[in-house]
């Protein structure tokens, strides 16, 4: 027997990607996968890409999950905290929802509403000192998808003093899987294809998370729904605080980060290059007109933005190499 893991919320897109990664992980044994409305269905009926995975989705309750060494919670925002509180303290948990990311109860109430469940160790290993904190934790809050793409682009520049934290502007395009699997009229193929549409302009829930993780004090985020299933491309701009090459700052910051790649000069990140991987691709320059620093960041929102990041965190929590069971390289074309 390997390390026993379970997935709550296995019927969603992030849950399905978790099942795929766990099935290929050399140290993990999947002992339970649960859902709500899809409970009782075979996994390969809900996720046809997992044909051959002989498992029936169970009901999401603590008894089903309590025998695992580690549980992934891939539940809607606001639903993880109650379930996590009912699991034994010795069971390690990675929460892919937002319930335990924020330190500030006011920010939680403003952007999510309801009762703040408290903060867990933040699950972005590439932040300074965070690998060690994750490795020593039994409760880890996975990053949000936009938060991962933007924080990886921005945090080293603010920490280095290269960028002002006060005036950060981001425009980021995301694939439709970021909105979840529930049927919604605006996500129908007829509505999405041939269209780019902004949403939650000035009110996106990842803003306080990004500020908390990156050190930004003022951030404007405009998310854009793009006609593709998965992927995020974020354009992050900031005012320089001193004269440095932003690409050099990023290259030094991620010299030992296996999943973050600062591309050679002249190559720009694009979403297809990260598809199916746990990698984030970065490129930086200085705008010759405004002088603003510009960083482009691309990742797979279901990979480094969700399930892949969760497995990376789980590996650290369980004392495994963080790259175990994860691909650095994307799938193309």
PDB file of N, CA, C and O in Angstrom, residues 17 20-21 96 101 122-127 131 134 142-153 209 230-232 254 257-261 274-282 297-313 316 322-323 326-328:
ATOM      1  N   UNK A  17      -9.210  16.454 -12.660  1.00  0.00           N
ATOM      2  CA  UNK A  17      -7.779  16.572 -12.899  1.00  0.00           C
ATOM      3  C   UNK A  17      -6.986  15.983 -11.737  1.00  0.00           C
ATOM      4  O   UNK A  17      -5.940  15.347 -11.946  1.00  0.00           O
ATOM      5  N   UNK A  20      -6.917  12.246 -12.236  1.00  0.00           N
ATOM      6  CA  UNK A  20      -5.953  11.881 -13.280  1.00  0.00           C
ATOM      7  C   UNK A  20      -4.526  11.902 -12.755  1.00  0.00           C
ATOM      8  O   UNK A  20      -3.734  10.976 -13.007  1.00  0.00           O
ATOM      9  N   UNK A  21      -4.175  12.942 -12.014  1.00  0.00           N
ATOM     10  CA  UNK A  21      -2.819  13.054 -11.476  1.00  0.00           C
ATOM     11  C   UNK A  21      -2.550  11.985 -10.418  1.00  0.00           C
ATOM     12  O   UNK A  21      -1.457  11.402 -10.375  1.00  0.00           O
ATOM     13  N   UNK A  96      -8.585  23.065  -2.003  1.00  0.00           N
ATOM     14  CA  UNK A  96      -8.506  23.799  -3.258  1.00  0.00           C
ATOM     15  C   UNK A  96      -9.472  24.972  -3.301  1.00  0.00           C
ATOM     16  O   UNK A  96      -9.413  25.792  -4.219  1.00  0.00           O
ATOM     17  N   UNK A 101      -7.722  30.683   2.710  1.00  0.00           N
ATOM     18  CA  UNK A 101      -6.595  31.406   2.118  1.00  0.00           C
ATOM     19  C   UNK A 101      -6.322  32.749   2.774  1.00  0.00           C
ATOM     20  O   UNK A 101      -5.171  33.177   2.869  1.00  0.00           O
ATOM     21  N   UNK A 122      -0.393  28.924   3.459  1.00  0.00           N
ATOM     22  CA  UNK A 122      -0.697  29.250   2.067  1.00  0.00           C
ATOM     23  C   UNK A 122       0.112  28.375   1.124  1.00  0.00           C
ATOM     24  O   UNK A 122       1.343  28.266   1.240  1.00  0.00           O
ATOM     25  N   UNK A 123      -0.568  27.761   0.159  1.00  0.00           N
ATOM     26  CA  UNK A 123       0.040  26.742  -0.672  1.00  0.00           C
ATOM     27  C   UNK A 123       0.632  27.211  -1.979  1.00  0.00           C
ATOM     28  O   UNK A 123       0.248  26.726  -3.048  1.00  0.00           O
ATOM     29  N   UNK A 124       1.576  28.127  -1.919  1.00  0.00           N
ATOM     30  CA  UNK A 124       2.350  28.508  -3.106  1.00  0.00           C
ATOM     31  C   UNK A 124       3.828  28.301  -2.774  1.00  0.00           C
ATOM     32  O   UNK A 124       4.485  29.184  -2.223  1.00  0.00           O
ATOM     33  N   UNK A 125       4.381  27.132  -3.082  1.00  0.00           N
ATOM     34  CA  UNK A 125       5.728  26.771  -2.614  1.00  0.00           C
ATOM     35  C   UNK A 125       6.822  27.709  -3.071  1.00  0.00           C
ATOM     36  O   UNK A 125       7.873  27.802  -2.410  1.00  0.00           O
ATOM     37  N   UNK A 126       6.607  28.416  -4.180  1.00  0.00           N
ATOM     38  CA  UNK A 126       7.670  29.259  -4.732  1.00  0.00           C
ATOM     39  C   UNK A 126       7.878  30.565  -3.979  1.00  0.00           C
ATOM     40  O   UNK A 126       8.864  31.269  -4.215  1.00  0.00           O
ATOM     41  N   UNK A 127       6.989  30.919  -3.080  1.00  0.00           N
ATOM     42  CA  UNK A 127       7.208  32.103  -2.257  1.00  0.00           C
ATOM     43  C   UNK A 127       8.332  31.832  -1.259  1.00  0.00           C
ATOM     44  O   UNK A 127       8.483  30.701  -0.774  1.00  0.00           O
ATOM     45  N   UNK A 131       8.029  26.670   1.117  1.00  0.00           N
ATOM     46  CA  UNK A 131       8.193  25.211   1.031  1.00  0.00           C
ATOM     47  C   UNK A 131       8.310  24.595   2.419  1.00  0.00           C
ATOM     48  O   UNK A 131       7.684  23.574   2.715  1.00  0.00           O
ATOM     49  N   UNK A 134       4.966  24.674   4.281  1.00  0.00           N
ATOM     50  CA  UNK A 134       4.048  23.669   3.748  1.00  0.00           C
ATOM     51  C   UNK A 134       4.455  22.277   4.219  1.00  0.00           C
ATOM     52  O   UNK A 134       3.612  21.467   4.637  1.00  0.00           O
ATOM     53  N   UNK A 142      -4.684  25.767  -0.868  1.00  0.00           N
ATOM     54  CA  UNK A 142      -4.191  25.903  -2.233  1.00  0.00           C
ATOM     55  C   UNK A 142      -4.485  27.301  -2.763  1.00  0.00           C
ATOM     56  O   UNK A 142      -5.474  27.928  -2.386  1.00  0.00           O
ATOM     57  N   UNK A 143      -3.648  27.772  -3.671  1.00  0.00           N
ATOM     58  CA  UNK A 143      -3.863  29.093  -4.271  1.00  0.00           C
ATOM     59  C   UNK A 143      -5.059  29.091  -5.215  1.00  0.00           C
ATOM     60  O   UNK A 143      -5.444  28.053  -5.757  1.00  0.00           O
ATOM     61  N   UNK A 144      -5.604  30.261  -5.456  1.00  0.00           N
ATOM     62  CA  UNK A 144      -6.542  30.428  -6.542  1.00  0.00           C
ATOM     63  C   UNK A 144      -5.799  30.459  -7.867  1.00  0.00           C
ATOM     64  O   UNK A 144      -4.582  30.705  -7.911  1.00  0.00           O
ATOM     65  N   UNK A 145      -6.497  30.195  -8.976  1.00  0.00           N
ATOM     66  CA  UNK A 145      -5.822  30.098 -10.275  1.00  0.00           C
ATOM     67  C   UNK A 145      -5.247  31.444 -10.731  1.00  0.00           C
ATOM     68  O   UNK A 145      -4.072  31.533 -11.105  1.00  0.00           O
ATOM     69  N   UNK A 146      -6.067  32.506 -10.701  1.00  0.00           N
ATOM     70  CA  UNK A 146      -5.535  33.825 -11.041  1.00  0.00           C
ATOM     71  C   UNK A 146      -4.434  34.222 -10.063  1.00  0.00           C
ATOM     72  O   UNK A 146      -3.427  34.836 -10.443  1.00  0.00           O
ATOM     73  N   UNK A 147      -4.630  33.895  -8.796  1.00  0.00           N
ATOM     74  CA  UNK A 147      -3.647  34.270  -7.778  1.00  0.00           C
ATOM     75  C   UNK A 147      -2.293  33.628  -8.052  1.00  0.00           C
ATOM     76  O   UNK A 147      -1.244  34.255  -7.867  1.00  0.00           O
ATOM     77  N   UNK A 148      -2.299  32.374  -8.488  1.00  0.00           N
ATOM     78  CA  UNK A 148      -1.030  31.710  -8.793  1.00  0.00           C
ATOM     79  C   UNK A 148      -0.322  32.404  -9.949  1.00  0.00           C
ATOM     80  O   UNK A 148       0.870  32.734  -9.866  1.00  0.00           O
ATOM     81  N   UNK A 149      -1.050  32.651 -11.036  1.00  0.00           N
ATOM     82  CA  UNK A 149      -0.433  33.266 -12.217  1.00  0.00           C
ATOM     83  C   UNK A 149       0.101  34.659 -11.916  1.00  0.00           C
ATOM     84  O   UNK A 149       1.214  35.025 -12.334  1.00  0.00           O
ATOM     85  N   UNK A 150      -0.659  35.450 -11.187  1.00  0.00           N
ATOM     86  CA  UNK A 150      -0.292  36.847 -10.947  1.00  0.00           C
ATOM     87  C   UNK A 150       0.763  36.969  -9.848  1.00  0.00           C
ATOM     88  O   UNK A 150       1.717  37.754  -9.966  1.00  0.00           O
ATOM     89  N   UNK A 151       0.627  36.201  -8.790  1.00  0.00           N
ATOM     90  CA  UNK A 151       1.598  36.281  -7.692  1.00  0.00           C
ATOM     91  C   UNK A 151       2.983  35.842  -8.148  1.00  0.00           C
ATOM     92  O   UNK A 151       3.991  36.465  -7.790  1.00  0.00           O
ATOM     93  N   UNK A 152       3.053  34.773  -8.941  1.00  0.00           N
ATOM     94  CA  UNK A 152       4.354  34.328  -9.440  1.00  0.00           C
ATOM     95  C   UNK A 152       5.011  35.397 -10.304  1.00  0.00           C
ATOM     96  O   UNK A 152       6.239  35.541 -10.301  1.00  0.00           O
ATOM     97  N   UNK A 153       4.209  36.179 -11.027  1.00  0.00           N
ATOM     98  CA  UNK A 153       4.753  37.255 -11.869  1.00  0.00           C
ATOM     99  C   UNK A 153       5.185  38.464 -11.066  1.00  0.00           C
ATOM    100  O   UNK A 153       6.141  39.162 -11.423  1.00  0.00           O
ATOM    101  N   UNK A 209      -6.400  37.979  -2.038  1.00  0.00           N
ATOM    102  CA  UNK A 209      -5.423  36.895  -1.960  1.00  0.00           C
ATOM    103  C   UNK A 209      -4.119  37.287  -2.644  1.00  0.00           C
ATOM    104  O   UNK A 209      -3.021  37.043  -2.118  1.00  0.00           O
ATOM    105  N   UNK A 230      -9.197  25.609 -21.039  1.00  0.00           N
ATOM    106  CA  UNK A 230      -8.332  25.792 -19.872  1.00  0.00           C
ATOM    107  C   UNK A 230      -7.125  26.644 -20.229  1.00  0.00           C
ATOM    108  O   UNK A 230      -6.694  26.708 -21.373  1.00  0.00           O
ATOM    109  N   UNK A 231      -6.582  27.297 -19.210  1.00  0.00           N
ATOM    110  CA  UNK A 231      -5.420  28.152 -19.381  1.00  0.00           C
ATOM    111  C   UNK A 231      -5.675  29.556 -18.876  1.00  0.00           C
ATOM    112  O   UNK A 231      -6.819  30.022 -18.869  1.00  0.00           O
ATOM    113  N   UNK A 232      -4.617  30.223 -18.420  1.00  0.00           N
ATOM    114  CA  UNK A 232      -4.664  31.622 -18.017  1.00  0.00           C
ATOM    115  C   UNK A 232      -3.459  32.332 -18.624  1.00  0.00           C
ATOM    116  O   UNK A 232      -2.333  31.822 -18.583  1.00  0.00           O
ATOM    117  N   UNK A 254      13.578  32.467  -9.296  1.00  0.00           N
ATOM    118  CA  UNK A 254      13.079  31.121  -9.597  1.00  0.00           C
ATOM    119  C   UNK A 254      14.169  30.186 -10.102  1.00  0.00           C
ATOM    120  O   UNK A 254      13.883  29.178 -10.762  1.00  0.00           O
ATOM    121  N   UNK A 257      13.356  26.775  -8.823  1.00  0.00           N
ATOM    122  CA  UNK A 257      11.938  26.408  -8.855  1.00  0.00           C
ATOM    123  C   UNK A 257      11.667  25.541 -10.085  1.00  0.00           C
ATOM    124  O   UNK A 257      11.707  26.044 -11.216  1.00  0.00           O
ATOM    125  N   UNK A 258      11.393  24.253  -9.896  1.00  0.00           N
ATOM    126  CA  UNK A 258      11.285  23.358 -11.052  1.00  0.00           C
ATOM    127  C   UNK A 258      10.106  23.647 -11.974  1.00  0.00           C
ATOM    128  O   UNK A 258      10.134  23.269 -13.147  1.00  0.00           O
ATOM    129  N   UNK A 259       9.072  24.316 -11.451  1.00  0.00           N
ATOM    130  CA  UNK A 259       7.869  24.509 -12.252  1.00  0.00           C
ATOM    131  C   UNK A 259       7.692  25.933 -12.785  1.00  0.00           C
ATOM    132  O   UNK A 259       6.706  26.203 -13.468  1.00  0.00           O
ATOM    133  N   UNK A 260       8.598  26.841 -12.465  1.00  0.00           N
ATOM    134  CA  UNK A 260       8.483  28.224 -12.939  1.00  0.00           C
ATOM    135  C   UNK A 260       9.629  28.492 -13.893  1.00  0.00           C
ATOM    136  O   UNK A 260      10.803  28.363 -13.532  1.00  0.00           O
ATOM    137  N   UNK A 261       9.280  28.878 -15.116  1.00  0.00           N
ATOM    138  CA  UNK A 261      10.274  29.035 -16.169  1.00  0.00           C
ATOM    139  C   UNK A 261      10.232  30.463 -16.711  1.00  0.00           C
ATOM    140  O   UNK A 261       9.211  30.903 -17.252  1.00  0.00           O
ATOM    141  N   UNK A 274       1.573  25.460 -21.757  1.00  0.00           N
ATOM    142  CA  UNK A 274       1.512  24.956 -20.376  1.00  0.00           C
ATOM    143  C   UNK A 274       0.400  23.930 -20.186  1.00  0.00           C
ATOM    144  O   UNK A 274       0.240  23.391 -19.086  1.00  0.00           O
ATOM    145  N   UNK A 275      -0.368  23.629 -21.222  1.00  0.00           N
ATOM    146  CA  UNK A 275      -1.511  22.735 -21.113  1.00  0.00           C
ATOM    147  C   UNK A 275      -1.104  21.366 -20.572  1.00  0.00           C
ATOM    148  O   UNK A 275      -0.177  20.736 -21.082  1.00  0.00           O
ATOM    149  N   UNK A 276      -1.784  20.922 -19.534  1.00  0.00           N
ATOM    150  CA  UNK A 276      -1.525  19.609 -18.960  1.00  0.00           C
ATOM    151  C   UNK A 276      -0.315  19.536 -18.053  1.00  0.00           C
ATOM    152  O   UNK A 276       0.008  18.465 -17.528  1.00  0.00           O
ATOM    153  N   UNK A 277       0.364  20.661 -17.835  1.00  0.00           N
ATOM    154  CA  UNK A 277       1.569  20.676 -17.004  1.00  0.00           C
ATOM    155  C   UNK A 277       1.299  21.374 -15.682  1.00  0.00           C
ATOM    156  O   UNK A 277       0.245  21.963 -15.470  1.00  0.00           O
ATOM    157  N   UNK A 278       2.310  21.314 -14.819  1.00  0.00           N
ATOM    158  CA  UNK A 278       2.254  22.073 -13.565  1.00  0.00           C
ATOM    159  C   UNK A 278       3.188  23.277 -13.627  1.00  0.00           C
ATOM    160  O   UNK A 278       3.633  23.783 -12.610  1.00  0.00           O
ATOM    161  N   UNK A 279       3.471  23.743 -14.831  1.00  0.00           N
ATOM    162  CA  UNK A 279       4.435  24.826 -15.015  1.00  0.00           C
ATOM    163  C   UNK A 279       3.754  26.172 -15.193  1.00  0.00           C
ATOM    164  O   UNK A 279       2.610  26.259 -15.640  1.00  0.00           O
ATOM    165  N   UNK A 280       4.507  27.210 -14.863  1.00  0.00           N
ATOM    166  CA  UNK A 280       4.138  28.593 -15.150  1.00  0.00           C
ATOM    167  C   UNK A 280       5.265  29.191 -15.972  1.00  0.00           C
ATOM    168  O   UNK A 280       6.440  29.077 -15.608  1.00  0.00           O
ATOM    169  N   UNK A 281       4.916  29.806 -17.098  1.00  0.00           N
ATOM    170  CA  UNK A 281       5.898  30.459 -17.965  1.00  0.00           C
ATOM    171  C   UNK A 281       5.807  31.970 -17.789  1.00  0.00           C
ATOM    172  O   UNK A 281       4.701  32.532 -17.797  1.00  0.00           O
ATOM    173  N   UNK A 282       6.959  32.613 -17.646  1.00  0.00           N
ATOM    174  CA  UNK A 282       7.030  34.047 -17.406  1.00  0.00           C
ATOM    175  C   UNK A 282       7.954  34.716 -18.428  1.00  0.00           C
ATOM    176  O   UNK A 282       8.940  34.126 -18.877  1.00  0.00           O
ATOM    177  N   UNK A 297       2.417  36.108 -17.820  1.00  0.00           N
ATOM    178  CA  UNK A 297       2.415  34.852 -17.069  1.00  0.00           C
ATOM    179  C   UNK A 297       1.370  33.919 -17.658  1.00  0.00           C
ATOM    180  O   UNK A 297       0.213  34.315 -17.859  1.00  0.00           O
ATOM    181  N   UNK A 298       1.760  32.684 -17.953  1.00  0.00           N
ATOM    182  CA  UNK A 298       0.830  31.691 -18.488  1.00  0.00           C
ATOM    183  C   UNK A 298       0.924  30.414 -17.678  1.00  0.00           C
ATOM    184  O   UNK A 298       2.018  29.966 -17.304  1.00  0.00           O
ATOM    185  N   UNK A 299      -0.235  29.830 -17.392  1.00  0.00           N
ATOM    186  CA  UNK A 299      -0.291  28.515 -16.746  1.00  0.00           C
ATOM    187  C   UNK A 299      -1.611  27.846 -17.082  1.00  0.00           C
ATOM    188  O   UNK A 299      -2.525  28.461 -17.620  1.00  0.00           O
ATOM    189  N   UNK A 300      -1.684  26.572 -16.764  1.00  0.00           N
ATOM    190  CA  UNK A 300      -2.918  25.805 -16.899  1.00  0.00           C
ATOM    191  C   UNK A 300      -3.716  26.006 -15.613  1.00  0.00           C
ATOM    192  O   UNK A 300      -3.249  25.645 -14.528  1.00  0.00           O
ATOM    193  N   UNK A 301      -4.909  26.585 -15.725  1.00  0.00           N
ATOM    194  CA  UNK A 301      -5.674  26.883 -14.512  1.00  0.00           C
ATOM    195  C   UNK A 301      -6.090  25.630 -13.753  1.00  0.00           C
ATOM    196  O   UNK A 301      -6.356  25.689 -12.549  1.00  0.00           O
ATOM    197  N   UNK A 302      -6.143  24.474 -14.414  1.00  0.00           N
ATOM    198  CA  UNK A 302      -6.432  23.222 -13.715  1.00  0.00           C
ATOM    199  C   UNK A 302      -5.161  22.497 -13.278  1.00  0.00           C
ATOM    200  O   UNK A 302      -5.225  21.536 -12.515  1.00  0.00           O
ATOM    201  N   UNK A 303      -4.000  22.969 -13.754  1.00  0.00           N
ATOM    202  CA  UNK A 303      -2.716  22.400 -13.376  1.00  0.00           C
ATOM    203  C   UNK A 303      -2.092  23.195 -12.245  1.00  0.00           C
ATOM    204  O   UNK A 303      -2.456  23.053 -11.077  1.00  0.00           O
ATOM    205  N   UNK A 304      -1.152  24.088 -12.589  1.00  0.00           N
ATOM    206  CA  UNK A 304      -0.512  24.921 -11.576  1.00  0.00           C
ATOM    207  C   UNK A 304      -1.516  25.828 -10.866  1.00  0.00           C
ATOM    208  O   UNK A 304      -1.279  26.275  -9.748  1.00  0.00           O
ATOM    209  N   UNK A 305      -2.669  26.064 -11.513  1.00  0.00           N
ATOM    210  CA  UNK A 305      -3.697  26.889 -10.890  1.00  0.00           C
ATOM    211  C   UNK A 305      -4.656  26.133 -10.001  1.00  0.00           C
ATOM    212  O   UNK A 305      -5.518  26.765  -9.380  1.00  0.00           O
ATOM    213  N   UNK A 306      -4.539  24.810  -9.904  1.00  0.00           N
ATOM    214  CA  UNK A 306      -5.499  24.055  -9.078  1.00  0.00           C
ATOM    215  C   UNK A 306      -4.931  22.686  -8.700  1.00  0.00           C
ATOM    216  O   UNK A 306      -4.221  22.543  -7.717  1.00  0.00           O
ATOM    217  N   UNK A 307      -5.242  21.650  -9.506  1.00  0.00           N
ATOM    218  CA  UNK A 307      -4.937  20.272  -9.111  1.00  0.00           C
ATOM    219  C   UNK A 307      -3.438  19.985  -9.053  1.00  0.00           C
ATOM    220  O   UNK A 307      -2.958  19.315  -8.139  1.00  0.00           O
ATOM    221  N   UNK A 308      -2.681  20.468 -10.046  1.00  0.00           N
ATOM    222  CA  UNK A 308      -1.243  20.240 -10.018  1.00  0.00           C
ATOM    223  C   UNK A 308      -0.592  20.895  -8.817  1.00  0.00           C
ATOM    224  O   UNK A 308       0.252  20.295  -8.140  1.00  0.00           O
ATOM    225  N   UNK A 309      -0.986  22.116  -8.538  1.00  0.00           N
ATOM    226  CA  UNK A 309      -0.487  22.818  -7.353  1.00  0.00           C
ATOM    227  C   UNK A 309      -0.832  22.050  -6.080  1.00  0.00           C
ATOM    228  O   UNK A 309      -0.020  21.950  -5.151  1.00  0.00           O
ATOM    229  N   UNK A 310      -2.043  21.483  -6.030  1.00  0.00           N
ATOM    230  CA  UNK A 310      -2.464  20.728  -4.854  1.00  0.00           C
ATOM    231  C   UNK A 310      -1.601  19.491  -4.656  1.00  0.00           C
ATOM    232  O   UNK A 310      -1.224  19.155  -3.519  1.00  0.00           O
ATOM    233  N   UNK A 311      -1.284  18.802  -5.741  1.00  0.00           N
ATOM    234  CA  UNK A 311      -0.409  17.626  -5.630  1.00  0.00           C
ATOM    235  C   UNK A 311       1.002  18.045  -5.238  1.00  0.00           C
ATOM    236  O   UNK A 311       1.662  17.383  -4.425  1.00  0.00           O
ATOM    237  N   UNK A 312       1.485  19.159  -5.780  1.00  0.00           N
ATOM    238  CA  UNK A 312       2.800  19.677  -5.383  1.00  0.00           C
ATOM    239  C   UNK A 312       2.830  19.950  -3.881  1.00  0.00           C
ATOM    240  O   UNK A 312       3.793  19.585  -3.188  1.00  0.00           O
ATOM    241  N   UNK A 313       1.784  20.581  -3.370  1.00  0.00           N
ATOM    242  CA  UNK A 313       1.713  20.840  -1.929  1.00  0.00           C
ATOM    243  C   UNK A 313       1.643  19.534  -1.133  1.00  0.00           C
ATOM    244  O   UNK A 313       2.301  19.387  -0.091  1.00  0.00           O
ATOM    245  N   UNK A 316       5.017  17.886  -0.737  1.00  0.00           N
ATOM    246  CA  UNK A 316       5.832  18.516   0.303  1.00  0.00           C
ATOM    247  C   UNK A 316       5.350  18.118   1.693  1.00  0.00           C
ATOM    248  O   UNK A 316       6.163  17.837   2.590  1.00  0.00           O
ATOM    249  N   UNK A 322       8.903  17.462  -4.521  1.00  0.00           N
ATOM    250  CA  UNK A 322       7.700  18.195  -4.915  1.00  0.00           C
ATOM    251  C   UNK A 322       7.277  17.934  -6.350  1.00  0.00           C
ATOM    252  O   UNK A 322       6.129  18.177  -6.720  1.00  0.00           O
ATOM    253  N   UNK A 323       8.186  17.412  -7.164  1.00  0.00           N
ATOM    254  CA  UNK A 323       7.869  17.141  -8.563  1.00  0.00           C
ATOM    255  C   UNK A 323       7.236  15.771  -8.789  1.00  0.00           C
ATOM    256  O   UNK A 323       6.829  15.458  -9.915  1.00  0.00           O
ATOM    257  N   UNK A 326       4.173  14.784 -11.293  1.00  0.00           N
ATOM    258  CA  UNK A 326       3.767  16.000 -11.995  1.00  0.00           C
ATOM    259  C   UNK A 326       4.658  16.229 -13.218  1.00  0.00           C
ATOM    260  O   UNK A 326       5.846  15.935 -13.191  1.00  0.00           O
ATOM    261  N   UNK A 327       4.058  16.791 -14.261  1.00  0.00           N
ATOM    262  CA  UNK A 327       4.809  17.050 -15.490  1.00  0.00           C
ATOM    263  C   UNK A 327       5.235  18.501 -15.556  1.00  0.00           C
ATOM    264  O   UNK A 327       4.451  19.417 -15.285  1.00  0.00           O
ATOM    265  N   UNK A 328       6.469  18.715 -15.925  1.00  0.00           N
ATOM    266  CA  UNK A 328       6.976  20.059 -16.179  1.00  0.00           C
ATOM    267  C   UNK A 328       6.572  20.517 -17.581  1.00  0.00           C
ATOM    268  O   UNK A 328       6.433  21.710 -17.835  1.00  0.00           O
TER     269      UNK A 328
END
